[in-house]
């Protein structure tokens, strides 16, 4: 049976699946969710985060919140990193807790590029980007929402350093006990900025043609898969989203080239934001997630606006091998069991999504707790 046929042989959202060498108990994936709880000034994961991830170990795979690969990669206050020994130790507590609870967890590797503010950057420097083009969006500086700062263009000789940062972060993720990593190339952050002609106007070998604009992504995948080996690295893309002010004049040929270029990497999975990030799933014109999905021969994780019915249908039809849920996992730590039983879901409180303490983070009840009450 072909690899594709093997994935389609099991058609239940609640059955096990192998994401490469990552064995998952079900196909309900916890999407990466920025929660801004790493309030240590150095971005060290804390004990509250240990409880949060442990509670959600019933996911087939937990994909962590986006985690900066370097101080330069930071774009929001109170987000964790994976570039220091203390951060590695903090994440190790989390992976140990998830594994003790029977779960699997991969780390999302993140560099925000231009989606940052000078107050969040080392020595107050400008954020970096493919080109010196500011995004007309805001970020959180720890006190309030502020306009992102104008970036500076990365010099050609700096790009190997950025790739080395991804490699070191991948090594640190392995030391922290993760089951794999996901490269974040979606939602208008650095790798997505290099992909798109609206943010990348370079005239060197990292700009201009589709082949050049995709070069950094493939360089990063070379580095990360060299650390982890095949079948333990995932990739997140958002081909038709304009999140964080990103744009491209013709995204379909661009992302066709990207997906076709993934074959040599033997990725664990491709994780795709379908439609607008956190918004409409409807796509205009010829933009087609389905066409891109057909080009990828491994496990495909669908994301964006899925409920129980849509998730079951996507897996049963073969449109997806697994489904990533975001906001439902915030308020329902036992989401896979609730979906399996078709039980009512807790409603999330948006006021507690970002920052704060245990309220709206680790205090949502499970089904068992509700029955015992």
Short mmCIF file of C-alpha atoms in Angstrom, two decimals:
data_model
loop_
_atom_site.label_atom_id
_atom_site.label_comp_id
_atom_site.label_asym_id
_atom_site.label_seq_id
_atom_site.Cartn_x
_atom_site.Cartn_y
_atom_site.Cartn_z
CA UNK A 1 0.00 0.00 0.00
CA UNK A 2 1.31 3.50 -0.80
CA UNK A 3 2.05 5.98 1.99
CA UNK A 4 -0.96 7.99 0.89
CA UNK A 5 -3.14 4.87 0.91
CA UNK A 6 -1.92 3.98 4.37
CA UNK A 7 -3.06 7.33 5.68
CA UNK A 8 -6.49 6.96 4.07
CA UNK A 9 -7.01 3.42 5.36
CA UNK A 10 -7.97 4.76 8.79
CA UNK A 11 -10.78 7.26 8.48
CA UNK A 12 -11.86 8.01 12.04
CA UNK A 13 -10.86 11.27 13.75
CA UNK A 14 -10.37 9.31 16.97
CA UNK A 15 -8.12 6.53 15.66
CA UNK A 16 -4.31 6.43 15.99
CA UNK A 17 -2.03 7.77 13.27
CA UNK A 18 1.69 7.94 12.64
CA UNK A 19 3.09 11.35 11.79
CA UNK A 20 6.33 9.99 10.43
CA UNK A 21 8.00 8.55 13.53
CA UNK A 22 5.59 10.30 15.91
CA UNK A 23 2.90 7.86 17.02
CA UNK A 24 -0.31 9.67 17.93
CA UNK A 25 -3.24 8.16 19.81
CA UNK A 26 -5.78 10.17 17.83
CA UNK A 27 -6.07 12.76 15.07
CA UNK A 28 -7.28 15.67 17.23
CA UNK A 29 -4.25 17.95 17.21
CA UNK A 30 -3.72 20.88 19.55
CA UNK A 31 -2.87 23.88 17.39
CA UNK A 32 -0.14 26.31 18.45
CA UNK A 33 -1.72 28.94 20.71
CA UNK A 34 0.11 32.04 21.88
CA UNK A 35 -0.93 32.58 25.52
CA UNK A 36 1.73 35.03 26.82
CA UNK A 37 2.21 33.26 30.16
CA UNK A 38 6.04 33.07 30.11
CA UNK A 39 6.33 36.22 32.16
CA UNK A 40 9.92 35.66 33.20
CA UNK A 41 11.90 38.52 31.58
CA UNK A 42 14.06 35.93 29.83
CA UNK A 43 11.17 33.96 28.32
CA UNK A 44 11.62 30.87 30.50
CA UNK A 45 8.62 28.49 30.60
CA UNK A 46 7.14 28.24 34.11
CA UNK A 47 5.23 25.80 36.30
CA UNK A 48 1.87 27.24 35.26
CA UNK A 49 2.73 26.29 31.68
CA UNK A 50 3.63 22.79 32.89
CA UNK A 51 0.09 22.39 34.24
CA UNK A 52 -1.46 23.83 31.07
CA UNK A 53 0.27 21.44 28.70
CA UNK A 54 -0.13 18.44 31.01
CA UNK A 55 -3.88 19.01 31.08
CA UNK A 56 -4.00 18.81 27.27
CA UNK A 57 -1.89 15.66 26.87
CA UNK A 58 -4.92 13.82 25.47
CA UNK A 59 -4.35 15.53 22.12
CA UNK A 60 -2.97 13.27 19.43
CA UNK A 61 -0.06 15.71 19.28
CA UNK A 62 0.37 19.01 21.07
CA UNK A 63 2.00 21.67 18.89
CA UNK A 64 3.32 24.24 21.34
CA UNK A 65 2.81 27.95 21.21
CA UNK A 66 5.21 29.66 18.84
CA UNK A 67 8.64 29.80 20.48
CA UNK A 68 11.34 32.24 19.44
CA UNK A 69 14.60 30.76 18.19
CA UNK A 70 16.65 33.78 19.29
CA UNK A 71 16.28 37.10 21.13
CA UNK A 72 15.99 38.74 17.71
CA UNK A 73 13.06 36.46 16.88
CA UNK A 74 10.82 37.86 19.63
CA UNK A 75 7.79 39.91 18.69
CA UNK A 76 5.41 39.84 21.65
CA UNK A 77 5.85 40.27 25.38
CA UNK A 78 5.82 37.19 27.62
CA UNK A 79 6.39 34.58 24.90
CA UNK A 80 8.84 31.73 25.54
CA UNK A 81 12.15 31.05 23.83
CA UNK A 82 14.29 28.02 23.06
CA UNK A 83 17.71 29.67 22.80
CA UNK A 84 19.02 29.54 26.39
CA UNK A 85 19.85 26.78 28.86
CA UNK A 86 17.21 28.07 31.28
CA UNK A 87 14.55 27.93 28.57
CA UNK A 88 15.56 24.39 27.66
CA UNK A 89 15.26 23.38 31.32
CA UNK A 90 11.84 25.01 31.56
CA UNK A 91 10.58 23.22 28.48
CA UNK A 92 12.03 19.93 29.77
CA UNK A 93 9.63 20.11 32.72
CA UNK A 94 6.78 20.48 30.25
CA UNK A 95 7.78 17.62 27.96
CA UNK A 96 8.30 15.36 30.97
CA UNK A 97 4.82 16.20 32.26
CA UNK A 98 3.18 15.59 28.88
CA UNK A 99 4.99 12.29 28.42
CA UNK A 100 4.09 11.13 31.93
CA UNK A 101 0.44 11.81 31.01
CA UNK A 102 0.81 9.70 27.86
CA UNK A 103 0.97 12.55 25.34
CA UNK A 104 3.17 13.69 22.46
CA UNK A 105 4.45 17.23 22.04
CA UNK A 106 6.36 19.07 19.31
CA UNK A 107 7.87 22.55 19.54
CA UNK A 108 7.00 25.25 17.03
CA UNK A 109 10.13 27.14 15.95
CA UNK A 110 9.45 30.86 15.42
CA UNK A 111 11.15 34.00 14.20
CA UNK A 112 8.73 36.91 13.91
CA UNK A 113 10.86 39.02 11.55
CA UNK A 114 9.27 42.45 11.14
CA UNK A 115 6.33 41.74 13.50
CA UNK A 116 8.10 43.22 16.50
CA UNK A 117 8.89 46.45 18.31
CA UNK A 118 12.22 47.99 19.22
CA UNK A 119 11.32 47.66 22.92
CA UNK A 120 11.24 43.86 22.49
CA UNK A 121 14.52 43.65 20.59
CA UNK A 122 18.05 43.27 22.03
CA UNK A 123 19.52 46.73 22.74
CA UNK A 124 16.46 48.36 21.20
CA UNK A 125 17.57 47.50 17.68
CA UNK A 126 15.24 47.48 14.69
CA UNK A 127 13.52 44.18 13.91
CA UNK A 128 14.88 42.34 10.88
CA UNK A 129 13.02 41.40 7.71
CA UNK A 130 13.75 40.48 4.11
CA UNK A 131 13.23 44.13 3.14
CA UNK A 132 12.81 47.40 5.03
CA UNK A 133 9.03 47.42 4.63
CA UNK A 134 6.93 47.97 7.73
CA UNK A 135 3.79 45.95 8.37
CA UNK A 136 0.74 48.03 9.23
CA UNK A 137 -0.18 45.96 12.28
CA UNK A 138 0.32 46.10 16.02
CA UNK A 139 1.96 43.98 18.69
CA UNK A 140 1.89 43.81 22.49
CA UNK A 141 4.89 45.33 24.24
CA UNK A 142 3.97 44.19 27.77
CA UNK A 143 1.95 47.30 28.56
CA UNK A 144 -0.19 48.07 25.54
CA UNK A 145 -0.74 47.42 21.86
CA UNK A 146 1.74 49.39 19.74
CA UNK A 147 2.48 49.74 16.05
CA UNK A 148 5.25 47.38 14.98
CA UNK A 149 8.55 49.12 14.31
CA UNK A 150 10.03 49.71 10.89
CA UNK A 151 12.40 46.82 10.19
CA UNK A 152 15.80 46.79 8.60
CA UNK A 153 16.63 44.42 5.77
CA UNK A 154 18.82 41.48 6.69
CA UNK A 155 22.21 41.75 5.03
CA UNK A 156 23.09 38.85 2.75
CA UNK A 157 25.96 37.85 5.05
CA UNK A 158 23.59 37.68 8.05
CA UNK A 159 21.35 35.01 6.58
CA UNK A 160 23.66 32.08 7.50
CA UNK A 161 23.44 33.30 11.11
CA UNK A 162 19.64 33.13 11.01
CA UNK A 163 19.80 29.61 9.61
CA UNK A 164 22.28 28.70 12.37
CA UNK A 165 19.80 30.05 14.93
CA UNK A 166 17.17 27.65 13.60
CA UNK A 167 19.65 24.79 13.79
CA UNK A 168 20.60 25.61 17.39
CA UNK A 169 16.93 25.95 18.37
CA UNK A 170 16.26 22.53 16.84
CA UNK A 171 19.14 21.08 18.86
CA UNK A 172 17.79 22.73 22.01
CA UNK A 173 14.32 21.31 21.33
CA UNK A 174 15.83 17.85 21.15
CA UNK A 175 17.66 18.45 24.43
CA UNK A 176 14.37 19.59 25.99
CA UNK A 177 12.78 16.23 25.22
CA UNK A 178 10.33 17.13 22.47
CA UNK A 179 8.99 14.46 20.13
CA UNK A 180 9.68 16.65 17.11
CA UNK A 181 9.50 20.23 15.88
CA UNK A 182 7.32 22.30 13.59
CA UNK A 183 8.87 25.04 11.46
CA UNK A 184 6.56 28.07 11.52
CA UNK A 185 6.44 29.50 8.00
CA UNK A 186 2.93 30.95 8.24
CA UNK A 187 0.96 33.99 9.37
CA UNK A 188 3.25 36.72 8.13
CA UNK A 189 6.34 35.94 10.21
CA UNK A 190 9.94 35.85 8.97
CA UNK A 191 9.88 32.80 6.69
CA UNK A 192 6.50 33.84 5.27
CA UNK A 193 7.88 37.35 4.75
CA UNK A 194 10.68 35.94 2.61
CA UNK A 195 8.18 33.89 0.58
CA UNK A 196 5.89 36.77 -0.38
CA UNK A 197 6.60 39.46 -2.97
CA UNK A 198 4.66 42.00 -0.93
CA UNK A 199 7.29 41.91 1.82
CA UNK A 200 10.35 40.64 -0.07
CA UNK A 201 11.75 43.06 -2.66
CA UNK A 202 15.36 41.85 -2.41
CA UNK A 203 17.56 41.77 -5.51
CA UNK A 204 19.97 39.06 -4.32
CA UNK A 205 19.61 35.27 -4.35
CA UNK A 206 16.96 35.43 -1.60
CA UNK A 207 14.60 37.71 -3.54
CA UNK A 208 12.94 38.14 -6.90
CA UNK A 209 12.01 34.77 -8.40
CA UNK A 210 9.93 32.15 -6.64
CA UNK A 211 13.03 29.96 -6.46
CA UNK A 212 14.91 32.70 -4.66
CA UNK A 213 12.12 33.72 -2.31
CA UNK A 214 11.66 30.12 -1.17
CA UNK A 215 15.39 29.60 -0.66
CA UNK A 216 15.46 30.55 3.03
CA UNK A 217 12.59 28.19 3.88
CA UNK A 218 14.40 25.28 2.26
CA UNK A 219 17.70 26.30 3.89
CA UNK A 220 15.97 26.23 7.27
CA UNK A 221 14.38 22.86 6.54
CA UNK A 222 17.82 21.55 5.54
CA UNK A 223 19.23 22.65 8.90
CA UNK A 224 16.34 21.46 11.07
CA UNK A 225 15.94 18.07 9.39
CA UNK A 226 19.69 17.57 9.62
CA UNK A 227 19.33 17.86 13.40
CA UNK A 228 16.18 15.75 13.78
CA UNK A 229 16.43 13.37 10.86
CA UNK A 230 13.48 12.39 8.65
CA UNK A 231 9.87 12.06 9.79
CA UNK A 232 10.22 14.21 12.94
CA UNK A 233 9.85 17.71 11.46
CA UNK A 234 6.57 19.37 10.51
CA UNK A 235 5.88 22.57 8.59
CA UNK A 236 3.13 25.13 8.98
CA UNK A 237 1.96 27.24 6.03
CA UNK A 238 -0.88 29.73 5.46
CA UNK A 239 -0.89 30.14 1.68
CA UNK A 240 -3.92 32.37 1.27
CA UNK A 241 -3.93 34.33 4.52
CA UNK A 242 -2.96 37.99 4.82
CA UNK A 243 -2.25 37.71 8.56
CA UNK A 244 0.12 40.37 9.90
CA UNK A 245 -0.11 42.39 6.70
CA UNK A 246 1.39 39.73 4.43
CA UNK A 247 0.57 39.63 0.72
CA UNK A 248 1.63 38.05 -2.54
CA UNK A 249 0.62 38.91 -6.09
CA UNK A 250 0.17 35.26 -7.13
CA UNK A 251 0.23 32.83 -4.19
CA UNK A 252 -0.80 29.63 -5.99
CA UNK A 253 2.39 29.17 -8.08
CA UNK A 254 4.47 30.18 -5.07
CA UNK A 255 2.99 27.62 -2.71
CA UNK A 256 2.80 24.95 -5.38
CA UNK A 257 6.58 25.34 -5.67
CA UNK A 258 6.92 25.14 -1.89
CA UNK A 259 4.80 22.01 -1.48
CA UNK A 260 6.38 20.26 -4.45
CA UNK A 261 9.78 21.04 -2.95
CA UNK A 262 8.98 19.25 0.31
CA UNK A 263 9.28 15.73 -1.07
CA UNK A 264 12.99 15.21 -0.25
CA UNK A 265 12.52 16.19 3.40
CA UNK A 266 10.30 13.27 4.47
CA UNK A 267 8.39 15.56 6.80
CA UNK A 268 6.29 14.21 9.66
CA UNK A 269 3.39 16.39 8.53
CA UNK A 270 2.26 19.49 6.67
CA UNK A 271 0.06 21.73 8.81
CA UNK A 272 -1.99 24.13 6.71
CA UNK A 273 -4.06 27.16 7.71
CA UNK A 274 -7.01 26.96 5.32
CA UNK A 275 -8.26 30.42 4.38
CA UNK A 276 -7.72 33.47 6.57
CA UNK A 277 -5.90 32.86 9.84
CA UNK A 278 -8.55 32.93 12.54
CA UNK A 279 -11.11 34.07 9.96
CA UNK A 280 -13.05 32.93 6.92
CA UNK A 281 -12.27 29.60 5.30
CA UNK A 282 -13.65 30.86 1.97
CA UNK A 283 -11.01 31.37 -0.70
CA UNK A 284 -11.31 33.71 -3.65
CA UNK A 285 -10.50 32.98 -7.27
CA UNK A 286 -8.39 29.94 -8.11
CA UNK A 287 -6.74 29.66 -4.68
CA UNK A 288 -7.20 26.02 -3.72
CA UNK A 289 -6.02 24.30 -0.57
CA UNK A 290 -7.30 21.04 -2.03
CA UNK A 291 -4.95 21.32 -5.00
CA UNK A 292 -1.97 21.97 -2.74
CA UNK A 293 -3.00 19.15 -0.43
CA UNK A 294 -2.89 16.70 -3.34
CA UNK A 295 0.75 17.60 -3.98
CA UNK A 296 1.86 16.55 -0.49
CA UNK A 297 2.31 12.82 -0.05
CA UNK A 298 2.64 12.69 3.72
CA UNK A 299 0.30 13.36 6.63
CA UNK A 300 -1.77 16.50 6.21
CA UNK A 301 -3.11 18.44 9.22
CA UNK A 302 -6.00 20.78 8.43
CA UNK A 303 -6.51 23.93 10.48
CA UNK A 304 -9.00 26.80 10.73
CA UNK A 305 -12.57 26.85 11.92
CA UNK A 306 -13.12 23.13 12.34
CA UNK A 307 -15.82 21.86 14.68
CA UNK A 308 -16.64 18.23 15.50
CA UNK A 309 -18.73 17.59 12.39
CA UNK A 310 -16.27 19.22 9.98
CA UNK A 311 -13.32 17.41 11.58
CA UNK A 312 -14.95 13.99 11.36
CA UNK A 313 -15.98 14.65 7.76
CA UNK A 314 -12.50 15.88 6.74
CA UNK A 315 -10.78 12.76 8.04
CA UNK A 316 -13.45 10.35 6.83
CA UNK A 317 -13.33 11.81 3.30
CA UNK A 318 -9.54 11.85 3.13
CA UNK A 319 -9.47 15.64 2.83
CA UNK A 320 -7.24 15.62 5.92
CA UNK A 321 -5.37 13.03 7.94
CA UNK A 322 -5.83 14.99 11.17
CA UNK A 323 -7.39 18.26 12.30
CA UNK A 324 -5.83 20.96 14.47
CA UNK A 325 -8.10 22.74 16.92
CA UNK A 326 -7.16 26.06 18.49
CA UNK A 327 -9.69 27.97 20.57
CA UNK A 328 -11.65 24.84 21.54
CA UNK A 329 -8.50 23.53 23.24
CA UNK A 330 -8.18 26.72 25.27
CA UNK A 331 -11.42 26.05 27.16
CA UNK A 332 -11.50 22.26 26.91
CA UNK A 333 -8.34 20.55 28.14
CA UNK A 334 -9.97 17.17 27.41
CA UNK A 335 -11.17 18.20 23.95
CA UNK A 336 -10.55 14.84 22.19
CA UNK A 337 -12.74 13.02 24.71
CA UNK A 338 -15.45 15.67 24.52
CA UNK A 339 -15.48 15.45 20.73
CA UNK A 340 -15.54 11.66 20.82
CA UNK A 341 -18.52 11.63 23.19
CA UNK A 342 -20.18 14.57 21.42
CA UNK A 343 -20.26 16.24 24.83
CA UNK A 344 -20.91 19.98 25.33
CA UNK A 345 -17.88 22.25 25.11
CA UNK A 346 -16.86 24.95 27.55
CA UNK A 347 -16.87 28.43 26.02
CA UNK A 348 -13.48 30.21 26.06
CA UNK A 349 -13.12 33.63 27.65
CA UNK A 350 -11.33 35.91 25.15
CA UNK A 351 -10.44 38.36 27.93
CA UNK A 352 -7.99 35.78 29.33
CA UNK A 353 -6.46 34.56 26.07
CA UNK A 354 -3.27 36.62 26.36
CA UNK A 355 -1.33 37.17 29.56
CA UNK A 356 -2.47 36.78 33.12
CA UNK A 357 -2.35 33.80 35.46
CA UNK A 358 -4.30 30.59 35.98
CA UNK A 359 -7.69 32.17 35.29
CA UNK A 360 -8.76 31.27 31.78
CA UNK A 361 -5.63 29.15 31.43
CA UNK A 362 -5.59 26.14 33.71
CA UNK A 363 -8.97 26.45 35.47
CA UNK A 364 -11.32 25.14 32.76
CA UNK A 365 -13.10 21.99 33.98
CA UNK A 366 -12.85 18.54 32.40
CA UNK A 367 -15.80 16.24 31.84
CA UNK A 368 -14.77 14.13 34.84
CA UNK A 369 -14.62 17.21 37.06
CA UNK A 370 -18.04 18.30 35.89
CA UNK A 371 -19.54 14.88 36.61
CA UNK A 372 -17.99 14.84 40.09
CA UNK A 373 -19.31 18.30 40.93
#
